[in-house]
């Protein structure tokens, strides 16, 4: 990894970038994953590289849904495996949701490498190696495990592509997406969209799970009832717009001749 000084103003963002590059170096992240990360960084800049109030509520609702699910699954792609393997393992244990490797640019080698990477981080079992069921899509994301994503009722998909998200929703599943772009097809299609960096989102969700595990199913259902995905996405766009407005206003104040 490059030597980034801890007091660098963009330390967290640069370290995230380093982890993705390392993921490519060790063969768990695809080169396309670097481009996806770049798009994410741009939106992260726009939301102020912080968890907004609406994103935090979406994270809370997501944990509630995972806790209440009969057969929840955490889908893991090459970027998530590089960025948040420890948090994925922790969340998986806390909410009782197995991990399943699912890749757009799928190869048996990369699936095996990600499974062993997650196991090194403490996962006891990781699905995705069997690939014995299909979603009707024409890319690698279609290949799933019959006792995993195929039969799941709630699926967490960090960094999803829009068409598989749509397919999972069409199959009647509750889909929780983590996507910094509130305008992507994934964000618009998911049941719950967390507009936050996957690094912050997973960290928050692990913390929330400790707290929410203590609630009764009735209390958990009441939290879920409050949720509206369209409202969450509008709030994310509003946060971005307000941030940009502040920049414009600041520059107008500086240039005010009176
Ligand atoms: P869609 O089909 O949903 O419109 P897309 O083509 O916009 O997808 P992809 O390239 O499929 O996007 O996936 C990248 C998505 O993941 C982008 O929307 C990007 O903002 C998001 N993303 C990338 N890195 C992160 C990250 N670290 N945390 C959260 N979201 C991220
Ligand atoms: Mg997307």
GROMACS .gro file of C-alpha atoms and ligand atoms in nm:
model
  290
    1UNK     CA    1   0.000   0.000   0.000
    2UNK     CA    2   0.114   0.356  -0.065
    3UNK     CA    3   0.230   0.560   0.230
    4UNK     CA    4  -0.054   0.803   0.300
    5UNK     CA    5   0.003   1.030   0.602
    6UNK     CA    6  -0.274   0.996   0.862
    7UNK     CA    7  -0.327   1.373   0.874
    8UNK     CA    8  -0.395   1.399   0.501
    9UNK     CA    9  -0.734   1.576   0.468
   10UNK     CA   10  -0.866   1.300   0.241
   11UNK     CA   11  -0.705   1.009   0.427
   12UNK     CA   12  -1.018   0.790   0.453
   13UNK     CA   13  -1.101   0.828   0.084
   14UNK     CA   14  -0.743   0.760  -0.026
   15UNK     CA   15  -0.716   0.452   0.197
   16UNK     CA   16  -1.039   0.318   0.045
   17UNK     CA   17  -0.885   0.366  -0.299
   18UNK     CA   18  -0.574   0.181  -0.184
   19UNK     CA   19  -0.783  -0.114  -0.067
   20UNK     CA   20  -0.952  -0.142  -0.406
   21UNK     CA   21  -0.616  -0.132  -0.586
   22UNK     CA   22  -0.488  -0.402  -0.351
   23UNK     CA   23  -0.805  -0.603  -0.428
   24UNK     CA   24  -0.713  -0.593  -0.798
   25UNK     CA   25  -0.351  -0.687  -0.719
   26UNK     CA   26  -0.456  -0.998  -0.526
   27UNK     CA   27  -0.714  -1.097  -0.787
   28UNK     CA   28  -1.038  -1.045  -0.595
   29UNK     CA   29  -1.151  -0.719  -0.757
   30UNK     CA   30  -1.197  -0.672  -1.133
   31UNK     CA   31  -1.039  -0.383  -1.323
   32UNK     CA   32  -1.393  -0.263  -1.393
   33UNK     CA   33  -1.429  -0.239  -1.016
   34UNK     CA   34  -1.177   0.046  -1.019
   35UNK     CA   35  -1.402   0.246  -1.249
   36UNK     CA   36  -1.707   0.174  -1.033
   37UNK     CA   37  -1.510   0.297  -0.730
   38UNK     CA   38  -1.428   0.619  -0.919
   39UNK     CA   39  -1.794   0.683  -0.986
   40UNK     CA   40  -1.866   0.617  -0.620
   41UNK     CA   41  -1.594   0.860  -0.506
   42UNK     CA   42  -1.748   1.135  -0.715
   43UNK     CA   43  -2.089   1.090  -0.552
   44UNK     CA   44  -1.925   1.058  -0.210
   45UNK     CA   45  -1.768   1.401  -0.266
   46UNK     CA   46  -2.112   1.538  -0.350
   47UNK     CA   47  -2.274   1.401  -0.032
   48UNK     CA   48  -1.985   1.541   0.174
   49UNK     CA   49  -1.815   1.208   0.251
   50UNK     CA   50  -2.039   1.154   0.553
   51UNK     CA   51  -2.342   0.950   0.647
   52UNK     CA   52  -2.647   1.172   0.608
   53UNK     CA   53  -2.945   1.144   0.843
   54UNK     CA   54  -3.160   0.980   0.575
   55UNK     CA   55  -2.886   0.729   0.489
   56UNK     CA   56  -2.848   0.639   0.857
   57UNK     CA   57  -3.220   0.573   0.882
   58UNK     CA   58  -3.202   0.353   0.569
   59UNK     CA   59  -2.917   0.160   0.736
   60UNK     CA   60  -3.131   0.110   1.045
   61UNK     CA   61  -3.429  -0.011   0.841
   62UNK     CA   62  -3.200  -0.243   0.643
   63UNK     CA   63  -3.072  -0.407   0.962
   64UNK     CA   64  -3.432  -0.443   1.084
   65UNK     CA   65  -3.528  -0.617   0.759
   66UNK     CA   66  -3.231  -0.853   0.782
   67UNK     CA   67  -3.318  -0.938   1.143
   68UNK     CA   68  -3.679  -1.007   1.055
   69UNK     CA   69  -3.607  -1.207   0.738
   70UNK     CA   70  -3.658  -1.578   0.716
   71UNK     CA   71  -3.369  -1.635   0.479
   72UNK     CA   72  -3.149  -1.324   0.444
   73UNK     CA   73  -2.832  -1.323   0.232
   74UNK     CA   74  -2.546  -1.075   0.205
   75UNK     CA   75  -2.428  -1.072  -0.158
   76UNK     CA   76  -2.057  -1.000  -0.196
   77UNK     CA   77  -1.887  -0.868  -0.511
   78UNK     CA   78  -1.519  -0.796  -0.576
   79UNK     CA   79  -1.534  -0.435  -0.450
   80UNK     CA   80  -1.717  -0.523  -0.128
   81UNK     CA   81  -1.475  -0.811  -0.064
   82UNK     CA   82  -1.179  -0.572  -0.093
   83UNK     CA   83  -1.331  -0.284   0.105
   84UNK     CA   84  -1.530  -0.437   0.390
   85UNK     CA   85  -1.457  -0.808   0.437
   86UNK     CA   86  -1.437  -0.784   0.819
   87UNK     CA   87  -1.764  -0.590   0.854
   88UNK     CA   88  -1.943  -0.827   0.617
   89UNK     CA   89  -1.837  -1.126   0.826
   90UNK     CA   90  -1.941  -0.950   1.146
   91UNK     CA   91  -2.281  -0.839   1.013
   92UNK     CA   92  -2.342  -1.184   0.868
   93UNK     CA   93  -2.298  -1.338   1.212
   94UNK     CA   94  -2.499  -1.075   1.396
   95UNK     CA   95  -2.810  -1.095   1.177
   96UNK     CA   96  -2.775  -1.461   1.080
   97UNK     CA   97  -2.735  -1.394   0.707
   98UNK     CA   98  -2.490  -1.611   0.510
   99UNK     CA   99  -2.245  -1.447   0.269
  100UNK     CA  100  -2.271  -1.535  -0.101
  101UNK     CA  101  -2.015  -1.437  -0.363
  102UNK     CA  102  -2.185  -1.306  -0.676
  103UNK     CA  103  -1.985  -1.144  -0.956
  104UNK     CA  104  -2.061  -0.955  -1.274
  105UNK     CA  105  -1.726  -1.056  -1.427
  106UNK     CA  106  -1.740  -1.408  -1.292
  107UNK     CA  107  -1.467  -1.668  -1.311
  108UNK     CA  108  -1.438  -1.979  -1.093
  109UNK     CA  109  -1.089  -1.868  -0.982
  110UNK     CA  110  -1.206  -1.527  -0.866
  111UNK     CA  111  -1.505  -1.677  -0.681
  112UNK     CA  112  -1.268  -1.921  -0.505
  113UNK     CA  113  -1.024  -1.642  -0.417
  114UNK     CA  114  -1.298  -1.427  -0.265
  115UNK     CA  115  -1.436  -1.722  -0.067
  116UNK     CA  116  -1.093  -1.794   0.079
  117UNK     CA  117  -1.034  -1.420   0.145
  118UNK     CA  118  -1.361  -1.402   0.344
  119UNK     CA  119  -1.272  -1.718   0.532
  120UNK     CA  120  -0.936  -1.567   0.623
  121UNK     CA  121  -1.131  -1.278   0.771
  122UNK     CA  122  -1.329  -1.518   0.989
  123UNK     CA  123  -1.627  -1.635   0.780
  124UNK     CA  124  -1.723  -1.992   0.864
  125UNK     CA  125  -1.917  -2.064   0.546
  126UNK     CA  126  -1.940  -1.869   0.221
  127UNK     CA  127  -2.190  -1.954  -0.055
  128UNK     CA  128  -2.153  -1.881  -0.426
  129UNK     CA  129  -1.918  -2.159  -0.528
  130UNK     CA  130  -2.189  -2.400  -0.638
  131UNK     CA  131  -2.365  -2.171  -0.883
  132UNK     CA  132  -2.640  -2.427  -0.938
  133UNK     CA  133  -2.928  -2.184  -1.006
  134UNK     CA  134  -2.990  -1.907  -1.260
  135UNK     CA  135  -3.163  -1.571  -1.269
  136UNK     CA  136  -3.277  -1.480  -1.621
  137UNK     CA  137  -2.992  -1.241  -1.703
  138UNK     CA  138  -2.716  -1.276  -1.962
  139UNK     CA  139  -2.409  -1.206  -1.748
  140UNK     CA  140  -2.222  -1.358  -1.454
  141UNK     CA  141  -2.455  -1.203  -1.198
  142UNK     CA  142  -2.718  -1.458  -1.313
  143UNK     CA  143  -2.529  -1.745  -1.152
  144UNK     CA  144  -2.642  -1.800  -0.793
  145UNK     CA  145  -2.669  -2.078  -0.537
  146UNK     CA  146  -3.006  -2.252  -0.507
  147UNK     CA  147  -2.981  -2.250  -0.128
  148UNK     CA  148  -2.857  -1.888  -0.125
  149UNK     CA  149  -2.970  -1.583  -0.323
  150UNK     CA  150  -3.212  -1.794  -0.526
  151UNK     CA  151  -3.426  -1.880  -0.227
  152UNK     CA  152  -3.356  -1.572  -0.011
  153UNK     CA  153  -3.638  -1.341   0.094
  154UNK     CA  154  -3.411  -1.044   0.178
  155UNK     CA  155  -3.084  -0.973  -0.007
  156UNK     CA  156  -2.828  -0.705   0.077
  157UNK     CA  157  -2.646  -0.602  -0.239
  158UNK     CA  158  -2.358  -0.363  -0.186
  159UNK     CA  159  -2.278  -0.206  -0.527
  160UNK     CA  160  -2.533  -0.377  -0.747
  161UNK     CA  161  -2.605  -0.343  -1.116
  162UNK     CA  162  -2.949  -0.219  -1.207
  163UNK     CA  163  -3.077  -0.513  -1.408
  164UNK     CA  164  -3.004  -0.779  -1.145
  165UNK     CA  165  -3.156  -0.557  -0.881
  166UNK     CA  166  -3.473  -0.538  -1.094
  167UNK     CA  167  -3.468  -0.915  -1.143
  168UNK     CA  168  -3.443  -0.983  -0.770
  169UNK     CA  169  -3.729  -0.742  -0.700
  170UNK     CA  170  -3.936  -0.908  -0.977
  171UNK     CA  171  -3.878  -1.241  -0.801
  172UNK     CA  172  -4.053  -1.093  -0.497
  173UNK     CA  173  -3.741  -1.042  -0.287
  174UNK     CA  174  -3.673  -0.744  -0.064
  175UNK     CA  175  -3.355  -0.587  -0.202
  176UNK     CA  176  -3.135  -0.361   0.008
  177UNK     CA  177  -2.881  -0.175  -0.209
  178UNK     CA  178  -2.583   0.033  -0.102
  179UNK     CA  179  -2.515   0.286  -0.376
  180UNK     CA  180  -2.373   0.637  -0.349
  181UNK     CA  181  -2.553   0.740  -0.668
  182UNK     CA  182  -2.915   0.818  -0.578
  183UNK     CA  183  -2.997   0.837  -0.951
  184UNK     CA  184  -2.872   0.493  -1.057
  185UNK     CA  185  -3.116   0.229  -1.177
  186UNK     CA  186  -3.016   0.021  -0.876
  187UNK     CA  187  -3.109   0.300  -0.635
  188UNK     CA  188  -3.443   0.356  -0.808
  189UNK     CA  189  -3.531  -0.014  -0.816
  190UNK     CA  190  -3.423  -0.140  -0.472
  191UNK     CA  191  -3.668  -0.176  -0.184
  192UNK     CA  192  -3.425   0.010   0.045
  193UNK     CA  193  -3.138   0.221  -0.091
  194UNK     CA  194  -2.854   0.322   0.136
  195UNK     CA  195  -2.692   0.626  -0.025
  196UNK     CA  196  -2.365   0.601   0.163
  197UNK     CA  197  -2.013   0.470   0.112
  198UNK     CA  198  -2.013   0.094   0.164
  199UNK     CA  199  -1.728   0.142   0.415
  200UNK     CA  200  -1.930   0.374   0.639
  201UNK     CA  201  -2.257   0.188   0.578
  202UNK     CA  202  -2.130  -0.154   0.687
  203UNK     CA  203  -1.957  -0.006   0.993
  204UNK     CA  204  -2.280   0.166   1.096
  205UNK     CA  205  -2.488  -0.145   1.033
  206UNK     CA  206  -2.270  -0.360   1.258
  207UNK     CA  207  -2.318  -0.103   1.537
  208UNK     CA  208  -2.692  -0.082   1.474
  209UNK     CA  209  -2.731  -0.460   1.476
  210UNK     CA  210  -2.604  -0.479   1.836
  211UNK     CA  211  -2.872  -0.233   1.942
  212UNK     CA  212  -3.159  -0.357   1.725
  213UNK     CA  213  -3.114  -0.723   1.817
  214UNK     CA  214  -3.257  -0.633   2.159
  215UNK     CA  215  -3.592  -0.517   2.012
  216UNK     CA  216  -3.906  -0.729   1.976
  217UNK     CA  217  -4.035  -0.820   1.626
  218UNK     CA  218  -4.324  -0.577   1.686
  219UNK     CA  219  -4.083  -0.289   1.755
  220UNK     CA  220  -3.873  -0.382   1.452
  221UNK     CA  221  -4.180  -0.388   1.226
  222UNK     CA  222  -4.276  -0.041   1.349
  223UNK     CA  223  -3.938   0.097   1.241
  224UNK     CA  224  -3.973  -0.062   0.896
  225UNK     CA  225  -4.323   0.087   0.856
  226UNK     CA  226  -4.177   0.438   0.872
  227UNK     CA  227  -3.963   0.382   0.563
  228UNK     CA  228  -4.023   0.527   0.217
  229UNK     CA  229  -3.752   0.469  -0.047
  230UNK     CA  230  -3.861   0.750  -0.281
  231UNK     CA  231  -3.845   0.994   0.006
  232UNK     CA  232  -3.497   0.866   0.099
  233UNK     CA  233  -3.371   0.918  -0.257
  234UNK     CA  234  -3.524   1.268  -0.275
  235UNK     CA  235  -3.354   1.355   0.051
  236UNK     CA  236  -3.020   1.234  -0.085
  237UNK     CA  237  -3.058   1.452  -0.394
  238UNK     CA  238  -3.162   1.744  -0.172
  239UNK     CA  239  -2.848   1.698   0.043
  240UNK     CA  240  -2.635   1.714  -0.272
  241UNK     CA  241  -2.820   2.022  -0.401
  242UNK     CA  242  -2.794   2.200  -0.062
  243UNK     CA  243  -2.421   2.129  -0.050
  244UNK     CA  244  -2.377   2.280  -0.397
  245UNK     CA  245  -2.596   2.580  -0.303
  246UNK     CA  246  -2.369   2.650  -0.006
  247UNK     CA  247  -2.065   2.662  -0.236
  248UNK     CA  248  -2.244   2.903  -0.472
  249UNK     CA  249  -2.358   3.125  -0.183
  250UNK     CA  250  -2.010   3.132  -0.028
  251UNK     CA  251  -1.855   3.241  -0.356
  252UNK     CA  252  -2.124   3.507  -0.407
  253UNK     CA  253  -2.053   3.648  -0.061
  254UNK     CA  254  -1.681   3.662  -0.142
  255UNK     CA  255  -1.751   3.845  -0.468
  256UNK     CA  256  -2.015   4.082  -0.335
  257UNK     CA  257  -1.879   4.433  -0.419
  258UNK     CA  258  -2.105   4.611  -0.166
  259LIG     P1  259  -2.698   0.109  -1.257
  259LIG     O1  260  -2.714  -0.006  -1.350
  259LIG     O2  261  -2.755   0.081  -1.124
  259LIG     O3  262  -2.745   0.244  -1.310
  259LIG     P2  263  -2.427   0.204  -1.274
  259LIG     O4  264  -2.394   0.168  -1.415
  259LIG     O5  265  -2.459   0.343  -1.238
  259LIG     O6  266  -2.543   0.108  -1.227
  259LIG     P3  267  -2.216   0.041  -1.180
  259LIG     O7  268  -2.092   0.074  -1.254
  259LIG     O8  269  -2.295  -0.080  -1.214
  259LIG     O9  270  -2.310   0.168  -1.178
  259LIG    O10  271  -2.181   0.027  -1.024
  259LIG     C1  272  -2.118   0.124  -0.956
  259LIG     C2  273  -2.214   0.191  -0.860
  259LIG    O11  274  -2.166   0.170  -0.730
  259LIG     C3  275  -2.218   0.340  -0.885
  259LIG    O12  276  -2.351   0.388  -0.878
  259LIG     C4  277  -2.134   0.398  -0.771
  259LIG    O13  278  -2.184   0.523  -0.728
  259LIG     C5  279  -2.151   0.294  -0.663
  259LIG     N1  280  -2.031   0.282  -0.578
  259LIG     C6  281  -1.902   0.262  -0.615
  259LIG     N2  282  -1.819   0.255  -0.510
  259LIG     C7  283  -1.897   0.269  -0.400
  259LIG     C8  284  -1.870   0.268  -0.260
  259LIG     N3  285  -1.748   0.254  -0.213
  259LIG     N4  286  -1.976   0.282  -0.177
  259LIG     C9  287  -2.102   0.297  -0.225
  259LIG     N5  288  -2.133   0.300  -0.356
  259LIG    C10  289  -2.033   0.287  -0.443
  260LIG    MG1  290  -2.554   0.072  -0.996
   0.00000   0.00000   0.00000
